[in-house]
PDB file of C-alpha atoms in Angstrom:
ATOM      1  CA  UNK A   1     106.266  82.650  71.784  1.00  0.00           C
ATOM      2  CA  UNK A   2     102.465  82.943  70.958  1.00  0.00           C
ATOM      3  CA  UNK A   3     101.132  86.259  69.203  1.00  0.00           C
ATOM      4  CA  UNK A   4      99.074  86.541  72.462  1.00  0.00           C
ATOM      5  CA  UNK A   5      99.481  85.607  75.913  1.00  0.00           C
ATOM      6  CA  UNK A   6      97.377  86.332  78.911  1.00  0.00           C
ATOM      7  CA  UNK A   7      97.265  85.631  82.641  1.00  0.00           C
ATOM      8  CA  UNK A   8      94.389  86.475  85.163  1.00  0.00           C
ATOM      9  CA  UNK A   9      94.170  86.622  88.736  1.00  0.00           C
ATOM     10  CA  UNK A  10      91.121  87.413  91.201  1.00  0.00           C
ATOM     11  CA  UNK A  11      91.839  88.231  94.655  1.00  0.00           C
ATOM     12  CA  UNK A  12      89.818  89.565  97.690  1.00  0.00           C
ATOM     13  CA  UNK A  13      89.867  93.354  98.286  1.00  0.00           C
ATOM     14  CA  UNK A  14      91.986  93.052 101.227  1.00  0.00           C
ATOM     15  CA  UNK A  15      95.461  94.858 101.966  1.00  0.00           C
ATOM     16  CA  UNK A  16      97.309  91.453 101.864  1.00  0.00           C
ATOM     17  CA  UNK A  17      96.204  90.970  98.299  1.00  0.00           C
ATOM     18  CA  UNK A  18      98.233  93.925  97.149  1.00  0.00           C
ATOM     19  CA  UNK A  19     101.555  91.843  97.718  1.00  0.00           C
ATOM     20  CA  UNK A  20     100.037  88.761  96.167  1.00  0.00           C
ATOM     21  CA  UNK A  21      99.059  90.576  93.015  1.00  0.00           C
ATOM     22  CA  UNK A  22     102.379  92.083  92.789  1.00  0.00           C
ATOM     23  CA  UNK A  23     104.262  88.813  93.113  1.00  0.00           C
ATOM     24  CA  UNK A  24     101.896  87.210  90.640  1.00  0.00           C
ATOM     25  CA  UNK A  25     102.388  90.014  87.965  1.00  0.00           C
ATOM     26  CA  UNK A  26     106.239  89.650  88.686  1.00  0.00           C
ATOM     27  CA  UNK A  27     106.120  85.840  88.237  1.00  0.00           C
ATOM     28  CA  UNK A  28     103.989  86.050  85.125  1.00  0.00           C
ATOM     29  CA  UNK A  29     106.350  88.495  83.346  1.00  0.00           C
ATOM     30  CA  UNK A  30     109.534  86.399  84.250  1.00  0.00           C
ATOM     31  CA  UNK A  31     107.960  83.453  82.674  1.00  0.00           C
ATOM     32  CA  UNK A  32     107.502  85.584  79.610  1.00  0.00           C
ATOM     33  CA  UNK A  33     111.197  86.648  79.687  1.00  0.00           C
ATOM     34  CA  UNK A  34     111.317  90.097  81.542  1.00  0.00           C
ATOM     35  CA  UNK A  35     114.032  89.591  84.181  1.00  0.00           C
ATOM     36  CA  UNK A  36     112.975  90.229  87.725  1.00  0.00           C
ATOM     37  CA  UNK A  37     115.628  92.615  88.523  1.00  0.00           C
ATOM     38  CA  UNK A  38     115.406  94.928  85.666  1.00  0.00           C
ATOM     39  CA  UNK A  39     114.209  98.433  85.693  1.00  0.00           C
ATOM     40  CA  UNK A  40     111.085  97.580  83.612  1.00  0.00           C
ATOM     41  CA  UNK A  41     110.057  94.849  86.255  1.00  0.00           C
ATOM     42  CA  UNK A  42     110.604  97.240  89.072  1.00  0.00           C
ATOM     43  CA  UNK A  43     108.327  99.962  87.316  1.00  0.00           C
ATOM     44  CA  UNK A  44     105.517  97.417  86.570  1.00  0.00           C
ATOM     45  CA  UNK A  45     105.824  96.100  90.263  1.00  0.00           C
ATOM     46  CA  UNK A  46     105.327  99.768  91.429  1.00  0.00           C
ATOM     47  CA  UNK A  47     102.500 100.382  89.036  1.00  0.00           C
ATOM     48  CA  UNK A  48     100.663  97.207  89.959  1.00  0.00           C
ATOM     49  CA  UNK A  49     101.004  97.891  93.504  1.00  0.00           C
ATOM     50  CA  UNK A  50      99.410 101.595  93.214  1.00  0.00           C
ATOM     51  CA  UNK A  51      96.471 100.124  91.006  1.00  0.00           C
ATOM     52  CA  UNK A  52      95.773  97.374  93.417  1.00  0.00           C
ATOM     53  CA  UNK A  53      96.084  99.596  96.422  1.00  0.00           C
ATOM     54  CA  UNK A  54      93.482 101.884  94.935  1.00  0.00           C
ATOM     55  CA  UNK A  55      91.115  99.031  94.210  1.00  0.00           C
ATOM     56  CA  UNK A  56      91.388  97.773  97.767  1.00  0.00           C
ATOM     57  CA  UNK A  57      91.419 101.139  99.613  1.00  0.00           C
ATOM     58  CA  UNK A  58      88.769 102.998  97.493  1.00  0.00           C
ATOM     59  CA  UNK A  59      86.091 100.163  96.965  1.00  0.00           C
ATOM     60  CA  UNK A  60      86.319  98.001  99.846  1.00  0.00           C
ATOM     61  CA  UNK A  61      82.578  96.878 100.805  1.00  0.00           C
ATOM     62  CA  UNK A  62      81.318  97.734  97.395  1.00  0.00           C
ATOM     63  CA  UNK A  63      83.751  95.581  95.252  1.00  0.00           C
ATOM     64  CA  UNK A  64      84.739  92.294  97.341  1.00  0.00           C
ATOM     65  CA  UNK A  65      87.231  91.149  94.831  1.00  0.00           C
ATOM     66  CA  UNK A  66      89.397  92.579  92.031  1.00  0.00           C
ATOM     67  CA  UNK A  67      90.942  90.893  89.074  1.00  0.00           C
ATOM     68  CA  UNK A  68      94.347  91.695  87.592  1.00  0.00           C
ATOM     69  CA  UNK A  69      94.806  90.805  83.955  1.00  0.00           C
ATOM     70  CA  UNK A  70      98.125  90.803  82.219  1.00  0.00           C
ATOM     71  CA  UNK A  71      98.403  90.537  78.507  1.00  0.00           C
ATOM     72  CA  UNK A  72     101.423  90.439  76.087  1.00  0.00           C
ATOM     73  CA  UNK A  73     100.384  91.021  72.488  1.00  0.00           C
ATOM     74  CA  UNK A  74     102.743  90.026  69.555  1.00  0.00           C
ATOM     75  CA  UNK A  75     105.919  90.637  72.080  1.00  0.00           C
ATOM     76  CA  UNK A  76     105.359  94.279  71.381  1.00  0.00           C
ATOM     77  CA  UNK A  77     102.838  95.446  73.939  1.00  0.00           C
ATOM     78  CA  UNK A  78     102.258  94.643  77.418  1.00  0.00           C
ATOM     79  CA  UNK A  79      98.786  95.596  78.884  1.00  0.00           C
ATOM     80  CA  UNK A  80      97.899  95.284  82.635  1.00  0.00           C
ATOM     81  CA  UNK A  81      94.297  96.080  83.798  1.00  0.00           C
ATOM     82  CA  UNK A  82      92.958  96.056  87.526  1.00  0.00           C
ATOM     83  CA  UNK A  83      89.118  95.517  87.553  1.00  0.00           C
ATOM     84  CA  UNK A  84      86.814  96.203  90.414  1.00  0.00           C
ATOM     85  CA  UNK A  85      82.915  96.333  90.478  1.00  0.00           C
ATOM     86  CA  UNK A  86      83.115 100.119  91.930  1.00  0.00           C
ATOM     87  CA  UNK A  87      81.743 102.775  89.407  1.00  0.00           C
ATOM     88  CA  UNK A  88      83.849 105.689  90.536  1.00  0.00           C
ATOM     89  CA  UNK A  89      86.827 106.341  88.326  1.00  0.00           C
ATOM     90  CA  UNK A  90      90.206 106.844  90.092  1.00  0.00           C
ATOM     91  CA  UNK A  91      91.095 110.724  90.537  1.00  0.00           C
ATOM     92  CA  UNK A  92      94.471 112.145  90.414  1.00  0.00           C
ATOM     93  CA  UNK A  93      95.043 114.834  92.996  1.00  0.00           C
ATOM     94  CA  UNK A  94      96.840 117.876  92.341  1.00  0.00           C
ATOM     95  CA  UNK A  95     100.581 117.717  92.877  1.00  0.00           C
ATOM     96  CA  UNK A  96     100.325 120.815  95.329  1.00  0.00           C
ATOM     97  CA  UNK A  97      97.879 119.101  97.585  1.00  0.00           C
ATOM     98  CA  UNK A  98      99.799 118.495 101.017  1.00  0.00           C
ATOM     99  CA  UNK A  99      98.846 114.838 102.170  1.00  0.00           C
ATOM    100  CA  UNK A 100     100.335 111.758 102.883  1.00  0.00           C
ATOM    101  CA  UNK A 101      98.366 109.621 100.397  1.00  0.00           C
ATOM    102  CA  UNK A 102      96.329 110.189  97.173  1.00  0.00           C
ATOM    103  CA  UNK A 103      99.474 110.073  94.681  1.00  0.00           C
ATOM    104  CA  UNK A 104      98.710 106.657  93.550  1.00  0.00           C
ATOM    105  CA  UNK A 105      97.505 107.761  90.150  1.00  0.00           C
ATOM    106  CA  UNK A 106     100.271 110.451  89.747  1.00  0.00           C
ATOM    107  CA  UNK A 107     102.855 107.706  90.269  1.00  0.00           C
ATOM    108  CA  UNK A 108     101.099 105.470  87.793  1.00  0.00           C
ATOM    109  CA  UNK A 109     100.709 108.068  85.129  1.00  0.00           C
ATOM    110  CA  UNK A 110     104.280 109.260  85.498  1.00  0.00           C
ATOM    111  CA  UNK A 111     105.845 105.788  85.359  1.00  0.00           C
ATOM    112  CA  UNK A 112     103.710 104.689  82.524  1.00  0.00           C
ATOM    113  CA  UNK A 113     104.492 107.699  80.353  1.00  0.00           C
ATOM    114  CA  UNK A 114     108.196 107.575  81.300  1.00  0.00           C
ATOM    115  CA  UNK A 115     108.281 104.024  79.716  1.00  0.00           C
ATOM    116  CA  UNK A 116     106.333 105.254  76.647  1.00  0.00           C
ATOM    117  CA  UNK A 117     102.985 103.934  77.714  1.00  0.00           C
ATOM    118  CA  UNK A 118      99.629 105.007  78.277  1.00  0.00           C
ATOM    119  CA  UNK A 119      96.885 104.867  80.893  1.00  0.00           C
ATOM    120  CA  UNK A 120      93.043 104.599  80.342  1.00  0.00           C
ATOM    121  CA  UNK A 121      89.761 103.438  82.288  1.00  0.00           C
ATOM    122  CA  UNK A 122      87.077 101.389  80.714  1.00  0.00           C
ATOM    123  CA  UNK A 123      83.572 100.662  82.225  1.00  0.00           C
ATOM    124  CA  UNK A 124      82.725  97.037  82.762  1.00  0.00           C
ATOM    125  CA  UNK A 125      79.306  95.460  81.882  1.00  0.00           C
ATOM    126  CA  UNK A 126      78.301  95.328  85.579  1.00  0.00           C
ATOM    127  CA  UNK A 127      78.914  98.898  86.362  1.00  0.00           C
ATOM    128  CA  UNK A 128      82.570  98.752  87.484  1.00  0.00           C
ATOM    129  CA  UNK A 129      85.601  99.748  85.678  1.00  0.00           C
ATOM    130  CA  UNK A 130      89.138  98.471  84.555  1.00  0.00           C
ATOM    131  CA  UNK A 131      92.133 100.728  84.848  1.00  0.00           C
ATOM    132  CA  UNK A 132      94.638  99.774  82.019  1.00  0.00           C
ATOM    133  CA  UNK A 133      98.342 100.386  81.417  1.00  0.00           C
ATOM    134  CA  UNK A 134      99.985  99.680  78.317  1.00  0.00           C
ATOM    135  CA  UNK A 135     103.738  99.691  77.910  1.00  0.00           C
ATOM    136  CA  UNK A 136     106.095  98.595  75.124  1.00  0.00           C
ATOM    137  CA  UNK A 137     107.474  94.918  75.875  1.00  0.00           C
ATOM    138  CA  UNK A 138     111.000  95.391  76.630  1.00  0.00           C
ATOM    139  CA  UNK A 139     112.071  91.802  77.783  1.00  0.00           C
ATOM    140  CA  UNK A 140     114.394  91.605  74.658  1.00  0.00           C
ATOM    141  CA  UNK A 141     116.090  94.853  75.553  1.00  0.00           C
ATOM    142  CA  UNK A 142     116.126  94.155  79.289  1.00  0.00           C
TER     143      UNK A 142
END
């Protein structure tokens, strides 16, 4: 396997794109050796679902598309980024807030930290942002 692998897909900011992005990432990771039924694959699918849902729900009209990047670096670290052209960074609501939605970033942060990873947000040159997660690559252990 190469020292660095990368896959990218750009999709419309529409609710149907959430499932498309999730399946795309699962297929890429399966090609790279992460079994689809593993706990790590399940966690990544959930993280991607939450990040993409945020990109669709909170930027519609201001970001007609979003991009999902998947990178595997030296078979040690997996990085997944969701980029949109909306300038506002995602916000994490307090756990005590009683509502049915708004917990996406709490879920993403918890799953990422639980798996030994991290989360960051970086601005893009066009004024948007990329929400990145990084996780230790666990395909060999799965």
